[in-house]
JSON list of C-alpha atoms in Angstrom, two decimals:
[
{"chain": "A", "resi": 198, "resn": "UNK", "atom": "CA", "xyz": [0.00, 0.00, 0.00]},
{"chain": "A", "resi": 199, "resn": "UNK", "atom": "CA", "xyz": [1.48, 3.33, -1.31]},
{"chain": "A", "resi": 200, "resn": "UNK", "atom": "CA", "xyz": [0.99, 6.70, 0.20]},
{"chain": "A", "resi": 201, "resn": "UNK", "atom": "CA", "xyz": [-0.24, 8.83, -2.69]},
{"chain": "A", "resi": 202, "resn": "UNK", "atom": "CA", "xyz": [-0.75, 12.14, -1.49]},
{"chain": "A", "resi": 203, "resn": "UNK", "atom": "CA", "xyz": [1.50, 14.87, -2.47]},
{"chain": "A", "resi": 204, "resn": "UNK", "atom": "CA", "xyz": [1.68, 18.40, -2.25]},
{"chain": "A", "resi": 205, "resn": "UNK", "atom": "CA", "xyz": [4.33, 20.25, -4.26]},
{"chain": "A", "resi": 206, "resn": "UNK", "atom": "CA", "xyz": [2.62, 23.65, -4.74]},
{"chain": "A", "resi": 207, "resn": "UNK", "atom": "CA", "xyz": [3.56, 25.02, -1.32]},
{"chain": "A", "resi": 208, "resn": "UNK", "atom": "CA", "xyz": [5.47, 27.90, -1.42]},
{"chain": "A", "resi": 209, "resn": "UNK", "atom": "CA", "xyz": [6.62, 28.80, 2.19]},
{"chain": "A", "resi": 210, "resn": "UNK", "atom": "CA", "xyz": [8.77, 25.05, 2.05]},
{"chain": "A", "resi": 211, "resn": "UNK", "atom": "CA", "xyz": [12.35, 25.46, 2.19]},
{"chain": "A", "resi": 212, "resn": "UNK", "atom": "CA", "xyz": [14.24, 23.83, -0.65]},
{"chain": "A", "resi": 213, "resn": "UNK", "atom": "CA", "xyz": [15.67, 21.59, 2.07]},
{"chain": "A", "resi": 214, "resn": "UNK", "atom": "CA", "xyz": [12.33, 20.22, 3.37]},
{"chain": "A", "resi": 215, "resn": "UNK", "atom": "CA", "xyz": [10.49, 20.39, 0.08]},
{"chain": "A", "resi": 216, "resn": "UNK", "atom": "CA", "xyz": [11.81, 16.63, -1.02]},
{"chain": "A", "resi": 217, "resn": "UNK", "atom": "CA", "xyz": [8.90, 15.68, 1.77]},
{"chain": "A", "resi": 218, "resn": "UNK", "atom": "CA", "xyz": [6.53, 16.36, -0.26]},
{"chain": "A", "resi": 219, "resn": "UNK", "atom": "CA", "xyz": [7.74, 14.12, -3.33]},
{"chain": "A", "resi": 220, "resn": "UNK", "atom": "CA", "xyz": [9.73, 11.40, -1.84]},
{"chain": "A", "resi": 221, "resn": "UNK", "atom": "CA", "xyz": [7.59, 10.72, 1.45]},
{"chain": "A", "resi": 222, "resn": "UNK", "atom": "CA", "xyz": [3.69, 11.90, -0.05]},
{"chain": "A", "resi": 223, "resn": "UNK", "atom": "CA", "xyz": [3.36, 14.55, 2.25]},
{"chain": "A", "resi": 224, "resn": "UNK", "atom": "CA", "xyz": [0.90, 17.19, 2.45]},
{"chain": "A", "resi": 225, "resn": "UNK", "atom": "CA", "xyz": [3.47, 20.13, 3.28]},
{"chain": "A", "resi": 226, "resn": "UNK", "atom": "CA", "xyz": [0.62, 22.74, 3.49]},
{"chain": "A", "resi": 227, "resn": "UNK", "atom": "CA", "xyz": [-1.23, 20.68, 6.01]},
{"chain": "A", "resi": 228, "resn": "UNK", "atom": "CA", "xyz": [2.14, 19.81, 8.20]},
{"chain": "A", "resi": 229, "resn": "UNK", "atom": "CA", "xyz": [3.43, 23.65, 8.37]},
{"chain": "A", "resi": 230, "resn": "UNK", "atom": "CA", "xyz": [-0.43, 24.53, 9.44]},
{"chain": "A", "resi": 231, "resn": "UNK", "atom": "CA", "xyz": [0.11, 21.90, 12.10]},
{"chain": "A", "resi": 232, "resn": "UNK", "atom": "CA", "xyz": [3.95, 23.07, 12.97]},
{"chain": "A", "resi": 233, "resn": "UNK", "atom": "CA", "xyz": [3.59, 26.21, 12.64]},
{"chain": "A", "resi": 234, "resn": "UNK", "atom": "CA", "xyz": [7.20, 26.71, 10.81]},
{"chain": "A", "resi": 235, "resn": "UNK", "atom": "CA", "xyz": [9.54, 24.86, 8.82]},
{"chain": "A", "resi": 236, "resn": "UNK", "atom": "CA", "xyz": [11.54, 24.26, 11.86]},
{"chain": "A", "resi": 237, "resn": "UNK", "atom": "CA", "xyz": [9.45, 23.03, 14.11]},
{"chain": "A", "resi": 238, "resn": "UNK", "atom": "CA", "xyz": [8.47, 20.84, 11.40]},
{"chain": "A", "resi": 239, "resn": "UNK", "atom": "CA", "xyz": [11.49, 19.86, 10.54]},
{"chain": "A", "resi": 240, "resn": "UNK", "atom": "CA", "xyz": [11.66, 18.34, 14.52]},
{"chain": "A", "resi": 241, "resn": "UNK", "atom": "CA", "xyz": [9.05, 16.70, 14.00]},
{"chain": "A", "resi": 242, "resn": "UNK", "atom": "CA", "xyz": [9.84, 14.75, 11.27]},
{"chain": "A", "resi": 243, "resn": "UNK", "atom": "CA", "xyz": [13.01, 13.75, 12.93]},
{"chain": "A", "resi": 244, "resn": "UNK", "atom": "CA", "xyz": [11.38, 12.60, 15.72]},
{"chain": "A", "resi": 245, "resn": "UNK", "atom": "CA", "xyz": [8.84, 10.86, 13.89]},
{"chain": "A", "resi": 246, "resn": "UNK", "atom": "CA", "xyz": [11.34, 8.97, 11.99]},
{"chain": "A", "resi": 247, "resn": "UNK", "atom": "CA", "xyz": [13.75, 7.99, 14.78]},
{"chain": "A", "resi": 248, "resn": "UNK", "atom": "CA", "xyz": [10.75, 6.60, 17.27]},
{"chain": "A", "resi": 249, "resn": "UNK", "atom": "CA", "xyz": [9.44, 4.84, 14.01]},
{"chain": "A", "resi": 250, "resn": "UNK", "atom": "CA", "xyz": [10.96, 0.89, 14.55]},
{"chain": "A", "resi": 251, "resn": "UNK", "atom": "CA", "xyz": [9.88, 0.93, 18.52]},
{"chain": "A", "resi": 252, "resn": "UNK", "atom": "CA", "xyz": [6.85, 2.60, 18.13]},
{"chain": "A", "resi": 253, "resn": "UNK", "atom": "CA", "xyz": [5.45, 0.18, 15.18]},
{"chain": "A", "resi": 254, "resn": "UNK", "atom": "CA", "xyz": [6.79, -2.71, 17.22]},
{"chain": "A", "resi": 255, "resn": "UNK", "atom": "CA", "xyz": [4.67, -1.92, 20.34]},
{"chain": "A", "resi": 256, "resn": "UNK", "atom": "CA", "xyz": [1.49, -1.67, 17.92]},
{"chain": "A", "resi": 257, "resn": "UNK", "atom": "CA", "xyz": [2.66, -5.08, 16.62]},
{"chain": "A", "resi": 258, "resn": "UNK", "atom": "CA", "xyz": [3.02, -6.40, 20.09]},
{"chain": "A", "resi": 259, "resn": "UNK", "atom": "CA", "xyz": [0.02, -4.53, 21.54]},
{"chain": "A", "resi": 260, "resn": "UNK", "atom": "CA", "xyz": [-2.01, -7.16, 18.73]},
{"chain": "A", "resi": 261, "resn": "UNK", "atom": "CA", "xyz": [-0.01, -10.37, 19.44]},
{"chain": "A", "resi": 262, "resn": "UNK", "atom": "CA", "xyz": [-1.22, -10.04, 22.94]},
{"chain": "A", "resi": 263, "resn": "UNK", "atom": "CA", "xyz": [-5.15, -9.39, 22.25]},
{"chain": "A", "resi": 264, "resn": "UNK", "atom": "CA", "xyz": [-4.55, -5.89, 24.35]},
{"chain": "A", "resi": 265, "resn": "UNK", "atom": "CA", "xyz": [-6.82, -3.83, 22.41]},
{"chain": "A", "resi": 266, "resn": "UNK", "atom": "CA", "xyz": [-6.82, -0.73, 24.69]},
{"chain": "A", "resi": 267, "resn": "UNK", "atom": "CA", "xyz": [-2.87, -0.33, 23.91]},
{"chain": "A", "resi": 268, "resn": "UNK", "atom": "CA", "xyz": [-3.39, -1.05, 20.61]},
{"chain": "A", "resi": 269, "resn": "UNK", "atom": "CA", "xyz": [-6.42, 1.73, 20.16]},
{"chain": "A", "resi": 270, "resn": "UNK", "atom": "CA", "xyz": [-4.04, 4.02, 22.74]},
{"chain": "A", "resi": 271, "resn": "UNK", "atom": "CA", "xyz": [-1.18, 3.39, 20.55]},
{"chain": "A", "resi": 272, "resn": "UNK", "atom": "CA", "xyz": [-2.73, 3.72, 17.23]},
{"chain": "A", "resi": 273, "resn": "UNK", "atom": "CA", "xyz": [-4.28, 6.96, 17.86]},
{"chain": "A", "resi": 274, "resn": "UNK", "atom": "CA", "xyz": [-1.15, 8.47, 18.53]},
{"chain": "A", "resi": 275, "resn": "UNK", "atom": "CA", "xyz": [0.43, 7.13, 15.06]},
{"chain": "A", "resi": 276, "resn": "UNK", "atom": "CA", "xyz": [-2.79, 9.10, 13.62]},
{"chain": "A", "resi": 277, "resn": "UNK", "atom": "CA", "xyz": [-2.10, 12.38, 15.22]},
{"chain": "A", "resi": 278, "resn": "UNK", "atom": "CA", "xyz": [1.54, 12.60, 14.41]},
{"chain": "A", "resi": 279, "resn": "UNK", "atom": "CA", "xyz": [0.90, 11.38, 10.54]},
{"chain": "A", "resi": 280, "resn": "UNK", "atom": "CA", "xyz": [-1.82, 13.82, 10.98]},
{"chain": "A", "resi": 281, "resn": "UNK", "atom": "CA", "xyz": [0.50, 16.87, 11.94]},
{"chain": "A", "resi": 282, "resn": "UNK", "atom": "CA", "xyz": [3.22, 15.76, 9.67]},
{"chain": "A", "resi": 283, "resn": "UNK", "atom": "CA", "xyz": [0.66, 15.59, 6.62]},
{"chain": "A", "resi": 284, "resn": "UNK", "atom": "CA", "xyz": [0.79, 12.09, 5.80]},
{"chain": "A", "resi": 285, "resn": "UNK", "atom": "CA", "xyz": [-2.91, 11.67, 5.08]},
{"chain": "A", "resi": 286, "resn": "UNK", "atom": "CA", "xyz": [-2.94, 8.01, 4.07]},
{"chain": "A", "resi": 287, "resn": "UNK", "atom": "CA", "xyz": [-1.05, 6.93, 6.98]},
{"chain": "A", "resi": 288, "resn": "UNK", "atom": "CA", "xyz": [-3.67, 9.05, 8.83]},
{"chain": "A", "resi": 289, "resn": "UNK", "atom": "CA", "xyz": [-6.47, 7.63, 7.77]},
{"chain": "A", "resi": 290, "resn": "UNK", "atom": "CA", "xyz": [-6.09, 3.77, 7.77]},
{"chain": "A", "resi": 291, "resn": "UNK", "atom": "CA", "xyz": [-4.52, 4.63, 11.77]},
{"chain": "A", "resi": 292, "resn": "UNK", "atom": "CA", "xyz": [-7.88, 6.31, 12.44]},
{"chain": "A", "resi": 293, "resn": "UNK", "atom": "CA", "xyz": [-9.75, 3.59, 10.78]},
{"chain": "A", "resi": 294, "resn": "UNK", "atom": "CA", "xyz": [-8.22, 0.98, 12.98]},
{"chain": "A", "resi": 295, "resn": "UNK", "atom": "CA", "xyz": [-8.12, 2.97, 16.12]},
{"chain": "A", "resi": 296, "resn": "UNK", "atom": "CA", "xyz": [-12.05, 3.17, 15.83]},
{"chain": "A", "resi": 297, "resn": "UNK", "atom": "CA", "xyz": [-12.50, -0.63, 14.82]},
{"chain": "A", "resi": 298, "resn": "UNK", "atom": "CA", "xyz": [-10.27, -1.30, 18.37]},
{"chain": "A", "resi": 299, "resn": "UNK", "atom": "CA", "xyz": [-12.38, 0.36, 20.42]},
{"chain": "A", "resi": 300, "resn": "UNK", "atom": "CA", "xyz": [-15.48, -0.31, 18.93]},
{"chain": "A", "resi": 301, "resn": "UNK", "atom": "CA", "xyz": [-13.70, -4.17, 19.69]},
{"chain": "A", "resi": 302, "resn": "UNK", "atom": "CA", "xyz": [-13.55, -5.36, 15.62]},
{"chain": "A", "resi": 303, "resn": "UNK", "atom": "CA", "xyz": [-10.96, -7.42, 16.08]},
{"chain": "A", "resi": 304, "resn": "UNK", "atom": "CA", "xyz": [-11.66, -8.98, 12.20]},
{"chain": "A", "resi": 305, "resn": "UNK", "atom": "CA", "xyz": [-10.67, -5.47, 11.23]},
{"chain": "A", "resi": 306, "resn": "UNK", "atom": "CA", "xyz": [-7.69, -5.06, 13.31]},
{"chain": "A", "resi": 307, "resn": "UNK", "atom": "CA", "xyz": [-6.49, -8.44, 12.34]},
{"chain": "A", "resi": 308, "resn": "UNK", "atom": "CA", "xyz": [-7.15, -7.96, 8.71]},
{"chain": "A", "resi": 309, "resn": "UNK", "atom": "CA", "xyz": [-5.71, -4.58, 7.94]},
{"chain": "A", "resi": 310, "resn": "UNK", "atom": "CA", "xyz": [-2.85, -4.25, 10.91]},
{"chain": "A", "resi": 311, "resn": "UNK", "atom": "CA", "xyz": [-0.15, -5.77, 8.49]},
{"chain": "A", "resi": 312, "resn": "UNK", "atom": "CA", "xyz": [-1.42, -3.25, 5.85]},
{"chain": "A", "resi": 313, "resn": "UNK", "atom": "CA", "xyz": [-0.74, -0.02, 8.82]},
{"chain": "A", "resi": 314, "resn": "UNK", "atom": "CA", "xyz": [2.42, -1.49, 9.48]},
{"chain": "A", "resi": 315, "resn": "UNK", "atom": "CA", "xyz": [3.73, -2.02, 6.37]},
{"chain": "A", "resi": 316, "resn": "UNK", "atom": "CA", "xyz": [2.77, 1.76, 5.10]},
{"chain": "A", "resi": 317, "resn": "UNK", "atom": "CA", "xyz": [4.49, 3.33, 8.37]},
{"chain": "A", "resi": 318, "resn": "UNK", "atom": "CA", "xyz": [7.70, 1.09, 8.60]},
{"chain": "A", "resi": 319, "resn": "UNK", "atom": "CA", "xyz": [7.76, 2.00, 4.66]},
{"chain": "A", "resi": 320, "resn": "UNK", "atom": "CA", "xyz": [8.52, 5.37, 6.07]},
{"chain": "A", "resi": 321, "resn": "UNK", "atom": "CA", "xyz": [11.82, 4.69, 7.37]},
{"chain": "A", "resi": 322, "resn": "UNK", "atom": "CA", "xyz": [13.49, 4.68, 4.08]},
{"chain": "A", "resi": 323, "resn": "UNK", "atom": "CA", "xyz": [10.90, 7.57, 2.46]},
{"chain": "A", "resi": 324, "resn": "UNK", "atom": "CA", "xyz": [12.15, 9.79, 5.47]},
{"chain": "A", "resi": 325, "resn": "UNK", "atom": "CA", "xyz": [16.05, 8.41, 5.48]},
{"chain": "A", "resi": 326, "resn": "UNK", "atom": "CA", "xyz": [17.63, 11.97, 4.13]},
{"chain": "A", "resi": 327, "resn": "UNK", "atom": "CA", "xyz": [15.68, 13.82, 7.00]},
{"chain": "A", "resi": 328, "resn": "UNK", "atom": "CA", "xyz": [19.02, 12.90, 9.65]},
{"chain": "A", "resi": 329, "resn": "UNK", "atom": "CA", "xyz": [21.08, 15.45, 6.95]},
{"chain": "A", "resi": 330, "resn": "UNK", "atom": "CA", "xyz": [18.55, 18.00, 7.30]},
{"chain": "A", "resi": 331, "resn": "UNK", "atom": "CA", "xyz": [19.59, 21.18, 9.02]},
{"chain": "A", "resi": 332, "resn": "UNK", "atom": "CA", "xyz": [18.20, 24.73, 8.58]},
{"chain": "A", "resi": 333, "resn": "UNK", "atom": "CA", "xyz": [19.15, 28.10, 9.30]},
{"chain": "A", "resi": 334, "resn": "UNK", "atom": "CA", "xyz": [18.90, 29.42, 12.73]},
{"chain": "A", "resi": 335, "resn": "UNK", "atom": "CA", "xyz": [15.29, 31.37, 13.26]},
{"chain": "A", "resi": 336, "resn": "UNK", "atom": "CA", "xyz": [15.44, 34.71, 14.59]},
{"chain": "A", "resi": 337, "resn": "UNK", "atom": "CA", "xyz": [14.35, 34.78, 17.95]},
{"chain": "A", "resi": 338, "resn": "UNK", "atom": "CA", "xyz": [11.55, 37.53, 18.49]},
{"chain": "A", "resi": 339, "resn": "UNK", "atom": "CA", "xyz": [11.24, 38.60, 21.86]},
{"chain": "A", "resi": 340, "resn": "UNK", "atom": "CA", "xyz": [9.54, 36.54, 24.60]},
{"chain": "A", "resi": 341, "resn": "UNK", "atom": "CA", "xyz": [6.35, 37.48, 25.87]},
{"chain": "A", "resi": 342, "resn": "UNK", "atom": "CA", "xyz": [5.80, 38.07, 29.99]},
{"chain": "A", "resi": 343, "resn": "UNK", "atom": "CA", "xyz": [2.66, 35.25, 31.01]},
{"chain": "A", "resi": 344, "resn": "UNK", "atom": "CA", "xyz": [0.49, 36.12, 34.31]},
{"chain": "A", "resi": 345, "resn": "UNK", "atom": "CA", "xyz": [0.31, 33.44, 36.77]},
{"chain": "A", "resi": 346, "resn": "UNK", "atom": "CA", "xyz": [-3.58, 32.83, 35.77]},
{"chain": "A", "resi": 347, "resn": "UNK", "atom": "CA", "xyz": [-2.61, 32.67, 32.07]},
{"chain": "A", "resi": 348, "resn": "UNK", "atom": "CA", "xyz": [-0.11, 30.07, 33.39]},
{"chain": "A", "resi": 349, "resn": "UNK", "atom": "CA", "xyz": [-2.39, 27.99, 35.34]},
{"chain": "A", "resi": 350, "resn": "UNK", "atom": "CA", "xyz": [-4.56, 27.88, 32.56]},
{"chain": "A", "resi": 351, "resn": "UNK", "atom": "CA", "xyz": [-2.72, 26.73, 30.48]},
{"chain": "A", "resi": 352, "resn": "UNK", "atom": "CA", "xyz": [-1.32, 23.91, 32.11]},
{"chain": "A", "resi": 353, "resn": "UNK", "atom": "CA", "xyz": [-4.83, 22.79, 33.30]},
{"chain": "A", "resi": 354, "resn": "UNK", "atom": "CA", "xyz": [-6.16, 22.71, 29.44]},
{"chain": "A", "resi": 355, "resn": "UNK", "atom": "CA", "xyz": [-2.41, 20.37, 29.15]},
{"chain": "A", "resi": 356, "resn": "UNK", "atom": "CA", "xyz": [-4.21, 18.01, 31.73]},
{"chain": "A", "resi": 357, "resn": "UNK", "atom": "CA", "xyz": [-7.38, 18.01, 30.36]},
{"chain": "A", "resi": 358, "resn": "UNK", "atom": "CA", "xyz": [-6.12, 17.62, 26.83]},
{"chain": "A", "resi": 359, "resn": "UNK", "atom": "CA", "xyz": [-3.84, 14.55, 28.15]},
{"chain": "A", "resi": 360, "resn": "UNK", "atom": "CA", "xyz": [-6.66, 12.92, 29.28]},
{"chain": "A", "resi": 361, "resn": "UNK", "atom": "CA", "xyz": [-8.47, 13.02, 26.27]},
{"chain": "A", "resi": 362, "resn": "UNK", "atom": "CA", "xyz": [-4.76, 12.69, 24.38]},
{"chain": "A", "resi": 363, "resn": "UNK", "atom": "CA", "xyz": [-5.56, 14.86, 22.07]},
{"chain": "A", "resi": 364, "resn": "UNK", "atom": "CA", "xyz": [-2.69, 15.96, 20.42]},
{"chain": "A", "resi": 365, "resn": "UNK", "atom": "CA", "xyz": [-3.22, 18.38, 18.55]},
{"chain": "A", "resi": 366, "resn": "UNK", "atom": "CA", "xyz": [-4.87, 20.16, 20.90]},
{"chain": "A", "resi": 367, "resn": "UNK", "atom": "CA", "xyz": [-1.49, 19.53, 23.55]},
{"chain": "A", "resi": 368, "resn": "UNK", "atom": "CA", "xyz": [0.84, 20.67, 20.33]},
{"chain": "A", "resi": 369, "resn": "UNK", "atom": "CA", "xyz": [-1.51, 24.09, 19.49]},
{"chain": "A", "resi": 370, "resn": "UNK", "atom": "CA", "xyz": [-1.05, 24.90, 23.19]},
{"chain": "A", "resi": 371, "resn": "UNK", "atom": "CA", "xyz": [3.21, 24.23, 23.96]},
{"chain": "A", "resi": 372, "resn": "UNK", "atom": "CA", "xyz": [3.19, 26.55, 20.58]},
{"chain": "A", "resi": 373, "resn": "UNK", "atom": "CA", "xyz": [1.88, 29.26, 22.55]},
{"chain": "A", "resi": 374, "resn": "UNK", "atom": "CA", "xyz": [3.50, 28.72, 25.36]},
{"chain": "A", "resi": 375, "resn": "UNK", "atom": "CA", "xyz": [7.09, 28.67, 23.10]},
{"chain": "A", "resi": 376, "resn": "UNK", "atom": "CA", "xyz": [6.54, 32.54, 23.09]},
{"chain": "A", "resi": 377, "resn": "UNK", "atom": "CA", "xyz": [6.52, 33.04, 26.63]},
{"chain": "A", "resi": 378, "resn": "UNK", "atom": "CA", "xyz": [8.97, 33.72, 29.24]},
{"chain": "A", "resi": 379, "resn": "UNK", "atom": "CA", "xyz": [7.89, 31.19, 31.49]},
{"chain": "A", "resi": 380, "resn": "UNK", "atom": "CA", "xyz": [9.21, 31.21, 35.30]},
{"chain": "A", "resi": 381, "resn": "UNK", "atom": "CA", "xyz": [11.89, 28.52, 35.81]},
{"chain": "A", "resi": 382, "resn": "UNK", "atom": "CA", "xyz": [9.82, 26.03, 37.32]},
{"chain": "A", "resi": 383, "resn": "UNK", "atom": "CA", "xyz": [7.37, 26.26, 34.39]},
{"chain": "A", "resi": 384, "resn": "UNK", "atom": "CA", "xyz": [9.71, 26.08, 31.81]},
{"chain": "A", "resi": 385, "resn": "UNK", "atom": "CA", "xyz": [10.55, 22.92, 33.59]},
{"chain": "A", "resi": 386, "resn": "UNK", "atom": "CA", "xyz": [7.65, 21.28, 33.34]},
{"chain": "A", "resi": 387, "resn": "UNK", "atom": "CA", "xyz": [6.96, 22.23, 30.08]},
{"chain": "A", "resi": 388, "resn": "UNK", "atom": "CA", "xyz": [10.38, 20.45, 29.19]},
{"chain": "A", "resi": 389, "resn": "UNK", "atom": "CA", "xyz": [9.82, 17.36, 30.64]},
{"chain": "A", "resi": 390, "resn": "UNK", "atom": "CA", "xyz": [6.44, 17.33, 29.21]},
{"chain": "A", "resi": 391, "resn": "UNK", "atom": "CA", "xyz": [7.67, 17.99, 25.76]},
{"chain": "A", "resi": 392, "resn": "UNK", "atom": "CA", "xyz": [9.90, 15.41, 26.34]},
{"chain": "A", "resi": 393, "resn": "UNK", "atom": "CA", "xyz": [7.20, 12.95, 26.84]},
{"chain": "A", "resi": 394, "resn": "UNK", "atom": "CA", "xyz": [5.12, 14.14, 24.41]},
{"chain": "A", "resi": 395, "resn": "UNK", "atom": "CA", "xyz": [7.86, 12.89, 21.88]},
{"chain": "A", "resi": 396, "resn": "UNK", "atom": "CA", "xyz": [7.41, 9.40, 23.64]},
{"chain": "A", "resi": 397, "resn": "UNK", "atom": "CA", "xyz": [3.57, 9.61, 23.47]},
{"chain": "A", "resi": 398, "resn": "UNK", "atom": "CA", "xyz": [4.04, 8.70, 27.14]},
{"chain": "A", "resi": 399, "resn": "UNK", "atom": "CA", "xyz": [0.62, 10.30, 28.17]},
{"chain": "A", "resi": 400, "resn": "UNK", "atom": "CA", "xyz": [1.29, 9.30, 31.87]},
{"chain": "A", "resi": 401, "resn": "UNK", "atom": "CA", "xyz": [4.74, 11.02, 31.76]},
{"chain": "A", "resi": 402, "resn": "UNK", "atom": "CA", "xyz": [3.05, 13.57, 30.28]},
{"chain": "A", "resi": 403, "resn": "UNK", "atom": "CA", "xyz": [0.57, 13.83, 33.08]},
{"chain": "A", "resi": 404, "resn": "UNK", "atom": "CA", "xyz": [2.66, 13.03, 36.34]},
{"chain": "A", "resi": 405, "resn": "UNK", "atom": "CA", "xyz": [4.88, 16.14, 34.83]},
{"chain": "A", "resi": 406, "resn": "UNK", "atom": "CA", "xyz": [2.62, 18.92, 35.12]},
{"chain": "A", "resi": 407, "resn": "UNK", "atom": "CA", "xyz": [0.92, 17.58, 38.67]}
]
């Protein structure tokens, strides 16, 4: 199963990132609307493509075992990150599948798992050149000074959102909170949160901002 989608008419691609678009199918318009810039994109992909091997291995375990709740947990992560990163066919057969777990069609899951892991191991070699990838350094605007209510808020949406794992909503929010000069503490939390985040360790992610 091929990924077909591909978007080559995006202007605001560097010339370094626009190879995404033809040799991995992605939707480049869809993934900087995500991002939010070429370089955060550009970490994205990289992280993306260095988790890939574990993280399709755990699906593949998660359905040796019959555990259908890490499968589903598992599965709708892969969707939200090929979402962000605009691979829409990778996407969509991880949404399909995360919806047949926990609706428990396990004669979907079992039928169509191979084809989900096949199209995103195949994205190890589409996303090889990625490692060489380096842009120039963005200009750093000036950060912006947060109240503490602004803060709070903000970390209680990152707990609510956590539960729900929804993560785009978790991604839209540490974008917003990249612009801020956040106390010490804060910017703490927000670390080891990010850090989790690239794990899709959801109960990292939640013991972190306690």
């Amino acid at each position: 199963m091929e990924n077909t989608d591909v978007n080559t008419n995006s202007k605001t691609v560097p010339e370094e990132l626009s190879w995404l678009a033809t040799d991995a199918g992605l939707d480049l318009d869809d993934a900087l609307e995500y991002t939010g810039s070429p370089h955060h994109l550009l970490k994205f992909v990289k992280t993306f493509y260095e988790s890939l091997d574990h993280k399709a291995d755990v699906i593949e375990d998660a359905l040796d075992i019959g555990d259908l709740d890490l499968y589903a947990i598992k599965v709708h992560a892969l969707k939200s990150a090929a979402r962000i990163m605009g691979a829409k066919s990778l996407a969509s057969l991880a949404k399909d599948l995360e919806y047949a777990a926990k609706d428990g069609d396990t004669e979907t899951v079992n039928s169509q798992t191979d084809a989900l892991l096949n199209l995103y191991r195949s994205f190890k070699d589409k996303l090889a050149k990625i490692e060489d990838v380096t842009l120039e350094p963005e200009h750093a605007p000036s950060k912006l000074s947060i109240s503490d209510i602004e803060l709070e808020n903000a970390f209680e949406a990152l707990k609510k959102f956590v539960k729900e794992m929804d993560y785009d909503a978790i991604e839209m929010i540490l974008a917003e909170l990249s612009q801020y000069d956040l106390p010490d503490d804060a910017s703490n939390k927000v670390a080891a949160f990010s850090d989790a985040l690239k794990n899709y360790d959801w109960t990292a992610m939640a013991e972190s901002i306690k």
